[in-house]
Amino acid sequence: MPSYWLLKTEPSTYSFDQLQAERQTLWNGIRNYQARNYLRDFKKGDFALIYHSGKEKAVVGIAKVLDQAIHEPDPDGGDWLQVKIASHRKFKKPVPLQNIKTLPELKNLPLLKQSRLSVMPIGEKEFNILTQTLGEVCD
DNA sequence: GCCAACGTTGGC
DNA sequence: GCCAACGTTGGC
């Protein structure tokens, strides 16, 4: 059984389009313990929604987790993780935060409650609502 | 540009 | 260990 996640990124720093162009990337630079701890639970075959913060404020695509998270070298000696993901599907239209906030079934998403958390778990039902009810993905 | 919600740092 | 000051993220 795959687990489902949401990864936040500021698109001017790294966008889903860049991920699609590169096919895969090492998702790194996470410097928050709660987010790092979630990364420990990433496993091959999991899915991660990609959310663009800042001006866009929308879920834009789905990535597939290619392997467990691995240690990220840090010049400051920190104990951090990075994870290899691949682009999987793009949404036909981005799913705006504004729409996400209107659904009672999604009101417990950490996205809405913990604005600073950049890696968060989501339930399978929540994932399905986001990808099938609110949004539609490309083939 | 402002503010809320954290997280971090450093003095005590 | 507490708390004030400061920094960062991110929505509005």
CSV table of C-alpha atoms (C1' of nucleotides) in Angstrom, one decimal:
chain,number,residue,atom,x,y,z
A,1,MET,CA,0.0,0.0,0.0
A,2,PRO,CA,1.5,3.3,-1.0
A,3,SER,CA,1.4,6.3,1.3
A,4,TYR,CA,0.4,9.7,0.2
A,5,TRP,CA,2.3,13.0,0.9
A,6,LEU,CA,2.2,16.6,0.0
A,7,LEU,CA,5.4,18.5,-0.8
A,8,LYS,CA,5.5,22.2,-0.9
A,9,THR,CA,7.8,24.3,-3.0
A,10,GLU,CA,8.1,27.9,-4.0
A,11,PRO,CA,8.0,27.6,-7.8
A,12,SER,CA,10.6,30.4,-8.3
A,13,THR,CA,13.0,28.1,-6.4
A,14,TYR,CA,11.9,24.8,-7.9
A,15,SER,CA,8.7,24.1,-9.8
A,16,PHE,CA,6.8,21.0,-11.0
A,17,ASP,CA,7.6,22.0,-14.5
A,18,GLN,CA,11.3,21.7,-13.8
A,19,LEU,CA,10.7,18.3,-12.3
A,20,GLN,CA,8.8,17.2,-15.4
A,21,ALA,CA,11.6,18.5,-17.6
A,22,GLU,CA,14.2,16.7,-15.6
A,23,ARG,CA,12.0,13.6,-15.1
A,24,GLN,CA,13.4,13.1,-11.6
A,25,THR,CA,15.2,15.0,-8.9
A,26,LEU,CA,16.6,14.7,-5.4
A,27,TRP,CA,14.1,16.7,-3.3
A,28,ASN,CA,16.4,18.4,-0.8
A,29,GLY,CA,17.1,21.4,1.3
A,30,ILE,CA,14.5,20.5,4.0
A,31,ARG,CA,15.6,22.1,7.3
A,32,ASN,CA,12.7,21.4,9.6
A,33,TYR,CA,12.6,18.5,12.0
A,34,GLN,CA,9.0,17.7,11.7
A,35,ALA,CA,9.3,17.6,7.9
A,36,ARG,CA,12.5,15.5,8.1
A,37,ASN,CA,10.8,13.0,10.3
A,38,TYR,CA,8.0,12.6,7.8
A,39,LEU,CA,10.7,12.0,5.1
A,40,ARG,CA,11.8,8.9,7.1
A,41,ASP,CA,8.5,7.3,6.3
A,42,PHE,CA,8.8,7.8,2.5
A,43,LYS,CA,9.0,4.6,0.6
A,44,LYS,CA,9.3,3.4,-2.9
A,45,GLY,CA,6.0,3.6,-4.7
A,46,ASP,CA,4.5,6.4,-2.6
A,47,PHE,CA,2.8,9.4,-4.2
A,48,ALA,CA,3.4,13.0,-3.4
A,49,LEU,CA,1.3,16.0,-4.5
A,50,ILE,CA,3.4,19.0,-5.4
A,51,TYR,CA,2.0,22.3,-4.1
A,52,HIS,CA,3.3,25.7,-5.3
A,53,SER,CA,3.3,28.3,-2.5
A,54,GLY,CA,3.6,32.0,-2.9
A,55,LYS,CA,1.8,33.6,-5.9
A,56,GLU,CA,0.3,30.4,-7.2
A,57,LYS,CA,-1.0,28.7,-4.1
A,58,ALA,CA,-2.2,25.5,-5.9
A,59,VAL,CA,-1.6,21.8,-6.2
A,60,VAL,CA,-0.1,21.4,-9.6
A,61,GLY,CA,1.1,17.8,-10.0
A,62,ILE,CA,1.8,14.4,-8.7
A,63,ALA,CA,5.3,12.9,-8.1
A,64,LYS,CA,6.2,9.3,-7.5
A,65,VAL,CA,8.7,8.3,-4.7
A,66,LEU,CA,11.5,6.3,-6.3
A,67,ASP,CA,13.2,5.2,-3.1
A,68,GLN,CA,13.6,5.7,0.6
A,69,ALA,CA,15.0,9.0,1.7
A,70,ILE,CA,18.7,9.1,2.1
A,71,HIS,CA,21.1,11.3,4.1
A,72,GLU,CA,21.7,14.8,2.8
A,73,PRO,CA,25.3,16.0,3.3
A,74,ASP,CA,25.3,19.3,5.2
A,75,PRO,CA,28.4,21.5,5.7
A,76,ASP,CA,26.9,22.6,9.0
A,77,GLY,CA,26.8,19.0,10.2
A,78,GLY,CA,23.0,18.7,10.4
A,79,ASP,CA,21.3,15.4,10.1
A,80,TRP,CA,18.9,15.9,7.2
A,81,LEU,CA,17.3,13.7,4.5
A,82,GLN,CA,16.6,14.0,0.8
A,83,VAL,CA,14.4,11.8,-1.3
A,84,LYS,CA,14.5,10.9,-5.0
A,85,ILE,CA,11.2,11.5,-6.8
A,86,ALA,CA,10.0,11.4,-10.4
A,87,SER,CA,7.3,13.5,-12.0
A,88,HIS,CA,4.2,11.3,-12.4
A,89,ARG,CA,1.1,13.3,-13.6
A,90,LYS,CA,0.4,16.9,-14.1
A,91,PHE,CA,-3.0,18.4,-13.3
A,92,LYS,CA,-5.0,19.6,-16.3
A,93,LYS,CA,-5.7,22.7,-14.1
A,94,PRO,CA,-4.0,23.5,-10.8
A,95,VAL,CA,-6.2,23.0,-7.8
A,96,PRO,CA,-6.2,26.3,-5.9
A,97,LEU,CA,-5.8,26.5,-2.2
A,98,GLN,CA,-9.0,28.6,-2.2
A,99,ASN,CA,-11.0,25.5,-3.5
A,100,ILE,CA,-9.2,23.1,-1.1
A,101,LYS,CA,-10.4,25.3,1.8
A,102,THR,CA,-14.1,25.0,0.8
A,103,LEU,CA,-14.3,21.2,1.3
A,104,PRO,CA,-15.1,20.0,4.8
A,105,GLU,CA,-13.4,16.7,4.1
A,106,LEU,CA,-10.1,18.5,3.6
A,107,LYS,CA,-10.3,20.8,6.6
A,108,ASN,CA,-7.8,18.8,8.6
A,109,LEU,CA,-5.1,18.9,5.9
A,110,PRO,CA,-1.9,20.2,7.6
A,111,LEU,CA,-1.6,22.5,4.5
A,112,LEU,CA,-4.5,24.5,6.0
A,113,LYS,CA,-3.4,24.3,9.6
A,114,GLN,CA,0.3,24.4,9.6
A,115,SER,CA,1.3,26.9,7.0
A,116,ARG,CA,5.0,26.5,7.4
A,117,LEU,CA,5.2,22.7,7.2
A,118,SER,CA,6.7,21.7,3.8
A,119,VAL,CA,6.4,17.9,4.0
A,120,MET,CA,3.1,16.4,5.2
A,121,PRO,CA,1.2,13.2,5.1
A,122,ILE,CA,-2.3,13.1,3.5
A,123,GLY,CA,-4.8,10.3,3.6
A,124,GLU,CA,-5.8,8.2,0.6
A,125,LYS,CA,-9.3,9.7,0.7
A,126,GLU,CA,-7.9,13.2,0.8
A,127,PHE,CA,-5.5,12.3,-2.1
A,128,ASN,CA,-8.4,11.0,-4.1
A,129,ILE,CA,-10.5,14.0,-3.5
A,130,LEU,CA,-7.7,16.3,-4.6
A,131,THR,CA,-6.8,14.3,-7.7
A,132,GLN,CA,-10.3,13.2,-8.8
A,133,THR,CA,-13.0,15.5,-7.3
A,134,LEU,CA,-11.4,18.9,-7.2
A,135,GLY,CA,-8.8,18.2,-9.9
A,136,GLU,CA,-8.2,16.1,-12.9
A,137,VAL,CA,-4.8,14.8,-14.0
A,138,CYS,CA,-3.4,14.5,-17.5
A,139,ASP,CA,-3.0,11.0,-19.0
B,1,DG,C1',3.2,45.5,3.3
B,2,DC,C1',1.3,43.3,7.1
B,3,DC,C1',0.5,39.7,10.2
B,4,DA,C1',0.1,34.9,12.2
B,5,DA,C1',2.4,31.0,13.2
B,6,DC,C1',6.1,28.9,14.1
B,7,DG,C1',11.4,28.0,14.8
B,8,DT,C1',15.9,29.5,16.5
B,9,DT,C1',19.1,32.0,19.3
B,10,DG,C1',21.1,33.7,23.3
B,11,DG,C1',21.0,35.9,27.9
B,12,DC,C1',19.9,34.9,32.4
C,1,DG,C1',14.9,25.7,31.6
C,2,DC,C1',12.6,30.0,30.6
C,3,DC,C1',11.7,33.8,27.8
C,4,DA,C1',12.5,37.8,24.8
C,5,DA,C1',14.1,39.0,20.5
C,6,DC,C1',14.6,38.0,16.0
C,7,DG,C1',14.1,35.4,11.6
C,8,DT,C1',11.4,32.8,8.1
C,9,DT,C1',7.4,31.1,5.7
C,10,DG,C1',3.4,31.9,3.5
C,11,DG,C1',-1.4,33.6,3.2
C,12,DC,C1',-4.0,37.8,2.8
